CSV table of C-alpha atoms in Angstrom, one decimal:
chain,number,residue,atom,x,y,z
A,1,UNK,CA,122.9,73.3,125.8
A,2,UNK,CA,123.9,76.4,126.5
A,3,UNK,CA,127.0,75.6,123.8
A,4,UNK,CA,124.6,75.2,121.5
A,5,UNK,CA,124.5,77.9,118.7
A,6,UNK,CA,121.5,80.3,119.6
A,7,UNK,CA,119.9,80.4,116.4
A,8,UNK,CA,120.1,76.6,116.4
A,9,UNK,CA,118.5,76.4,119.5
A,10,UNK,CA,116.2,78.7,118.2
A,11,UNK,CA,115.3,76.7,115.2
A,12,UNK,CA,115.2,73.5,117.5
A,13,UNK,CA,112.6,75.2,119.8
A,14,UNK,CA,110.3,76.1,116.7
A,15,UNK,CA,110.6,72.6,115.3
A,16,UNK,CA,109.6,71.2,118.8
A,17,UNK,CA,106.4,73.6,119.2
A,18,UNK,CA,105.5,72.9,115.6
A,19,UNK,CA,105.8,69.3,116.2
A,20,UNK,CA,103.7,69.5,119.5
A,21,UNK,CA,100.7,71.1,117.6
A,22,UNK,CA,101.3,68.8,114.9
A,23,UNK,CA,101.4,65.8,117.0
A,24,UNK,CA,98.8,66.9,119.2
A,25,UNK,CA,96.2,67.9,116.6
A,26,UNK,CA,96.3,71.5,117.9
A,27,UNK,CA,95.4,73.2,114.7
A,28,UNK,CA,91.9,74.4,115.6
A,29,UNK,CA,93.3,75.8,118.6
A,30,UNK,CA,95.8,77.3,116.8
A,31,UNK,CA,93.7,79.0,114.4
A,32,UNK,CA,91.3,80.0,117.2
A,33,UNK,CA,94.4,81.7,118.9
A,34,UNK,CA,95.4,83.2,116.0
A,35,UNK,CA,92.1,85.0,115.5
A,36,UNK,CA,91.8,86.3,118.7
A,37,UNK,CA,95.6,88.3,118.3
A,38,UNK,CA,94.2,89.3,114.9
A,39,UNK,CA,91.4,91.3,116.6
A,40,UNK,CA,93.6,92.4,120.2
A,41,UNK,CA,96.4,93.7,117.2
A,42,UNK,CA,93.5,95.7,115.3
A,43,UNK,CA,91.9,96.8,118.7
A,44,UNK,CA,95.8,97.7,119.8
A,45,UNK,CA,96.2,99.8,116.4
A,46,UNK,CA,92.6,101.7,116.6
A,47,UNK,CA,93.2,102.8,120.9
A,48,UNK,CA,96.6,104.0,119.4
A,49,UNK,CA,95.1,106.1,116.6
A,50,UNK,CA,92.5,107.5,118.8
A,51,UNK,CA,95.1,108.7,121.3
A,52,UNK,CA,96.7,110.0,119.2
A,53,UNK,CA,93.6,112.0,117.6
A,54,UNK,CA,93.0,112.9,121.0
A,55,UNK,CA,95.9,114.7,121.9
A,56,UNK,CA,95.7,116.4,118.7
A,57,UNK,CA,92.4,117.3,118.1
A,58,UNK,CA,92.6,121.2,119.1
A,59,UNK,CA,94.9,122.1,116.8
A,60,UNK,CA,93.6,119.6,114.0
A,61,UNK,CA,90.2,121.6,114.5
A,62,UNK,CA,92.4,124.8,113.7
A,63,UNK,CA,93.4,123.5,110.0
A,64,UNK,CA,91.6,124.2,106.8
A,65,UNK,CA,88.4,121.9,106.0
A,66,UNK,CA,90.0,120.6,102.8
A,67,UNK,CA,93.2,119.5,105.2
A,68,UNK,CA,90.7,117.9,108.0
A,69,UNK,CA,89.1,116.0,105.4
A,70,UNK,CA,91.7,114.7,103.6
A,71,UNK,CA,93.4,113.6,107.0
A,72,UNK,CA,90.0,111.9,108.3
A,73,UNK,CA,89.4,110.4,104.9
A,74,UNK,CA,92.6,108.8,104.6
A,75,UNK,CA,92.5,107.6,108.5
A,76,UNK,CA,89.3,106.0,107.8
A,77,UNK,CA,90.0,104.6,104.3
A,78,UNK,CA,93.2,103.2,106.7
A,79,UNK,CA,91.0,101.8,109.3
A,80,UNK,CA,88.6,100.0,106.6
A,81,UNK,CA,91.0,98.5,104.7
A,82,UNK,CA,92.9,97.2,108.0
A,83,UNK,CA,89.0,95.9,109.3
A,84,UNK,CA,88.8,94.1,105.6
A,85,UNK,CA,92.5,92.5,106.0
A,86,UNK,CA,91.7,91.5,109.7
A,87,UNK,CA,88.2,90.3,109.2
A,88,UNK,CA,88.0,88.1,106.6
A,89,UNK,CA,91.1,86.2,104.7
A,90,UNK,CA,91.5,89.5,102.4
A,91,UNK,CA,94.0,89.6,101.0
A,92,UNK,CA,94.4,86.1,100.3
A,93,UNK,CA,96.4,85.9,96.6
A,94,UNK,CA,99.2,88.3,95.5
A,95,UNK,CA,96.9,91.0,93.6
A,96,UNK,CA,94.8,91.6,96.9
A,97,UNK,CA,97.6,91.5,99.0
A,98,UNK,CA,99.8,94.4,96.4
A,99,UNK,CA,96.3,96.7,96.7
A,100,UNK,CA,96.1,96.4,100.8
A,101,UNK,CA,100.1,97.5,100.8
A,102,UNK,CA,98.9,100.1,98.1
A,103,UNK,CA,96.2,101.5,99.9
A,104,UNK,CA,98.2,101.5,103.2
A,105,UNK,CA,100.6,103.6,101.2
A,106,UNK,CA,98.4,106.3,99.8
A,107,UNK,CA,96.9,106.8,102.8
A,108,UNK,CA,100.2,107.1,104.9
A,109,UNK,CA,101.2,109.4,102.2
A,110,UNK,CA,98.4,111.3,102.5
A,111,UNK,CA,98.6,111.9,106.6
A,112,UNK,CA,101.9,112.7,106.2
A,113,UNK,CA,101.6,115.1,103.6
A,114,UNK,CA,98.7,116.9,105.1
A,115,UNK,CA,100.6,117.1,108.3
A,116,UNK,CA,103.7,118.2,106.6
A,117,UNK,CA,101.6,121.2,104.9
A,118,UNK,CA,100.3,122.1,108.0
A,119,UNK,CA,103.5,122.2,110.0
A,120,UNK,CA,105.4,124.2,107.5
A,121,UNK,CA,106.1,127.8,107.9
A,122,UNK,CA,106.8,129.8,105.4
C-alpha cells in the first residue's frame, strides 16, 4: 500500500467513501451532516468577526461617523449575504453565484478602504 502513488491512493479512498455512501443509501444522512457543517461554519465566521470587532472597538469608536457607518454597513451586508448563502440554496445558478461573490468582494473592498484610510497618516 505504501508503494502506491499518494494521489492515486487519495482518489481510491475518495472513491471507496463515495461507493459506501451510494451503496448504503446514506445520501439523506450526508445531506443532514452537510447542513450542520454549513451552520457551524457560519457560526465560526460570525464568532471570528465578533472577536475581531471586540479587540478593535475602542479604536473604531474614534473614527468619523461616516467611516464607522461604511465599516458597519459593509460588515452587516456581508453577514446578510452569507446568511442567505448558507440558510437557503442561494446561490443556485451562475447569476446568483456571481452576485454573491460580487457583493462579498464589494464588502471586502469597502472594509479594506475604510481601514486603510483611517490608518494612513499624512
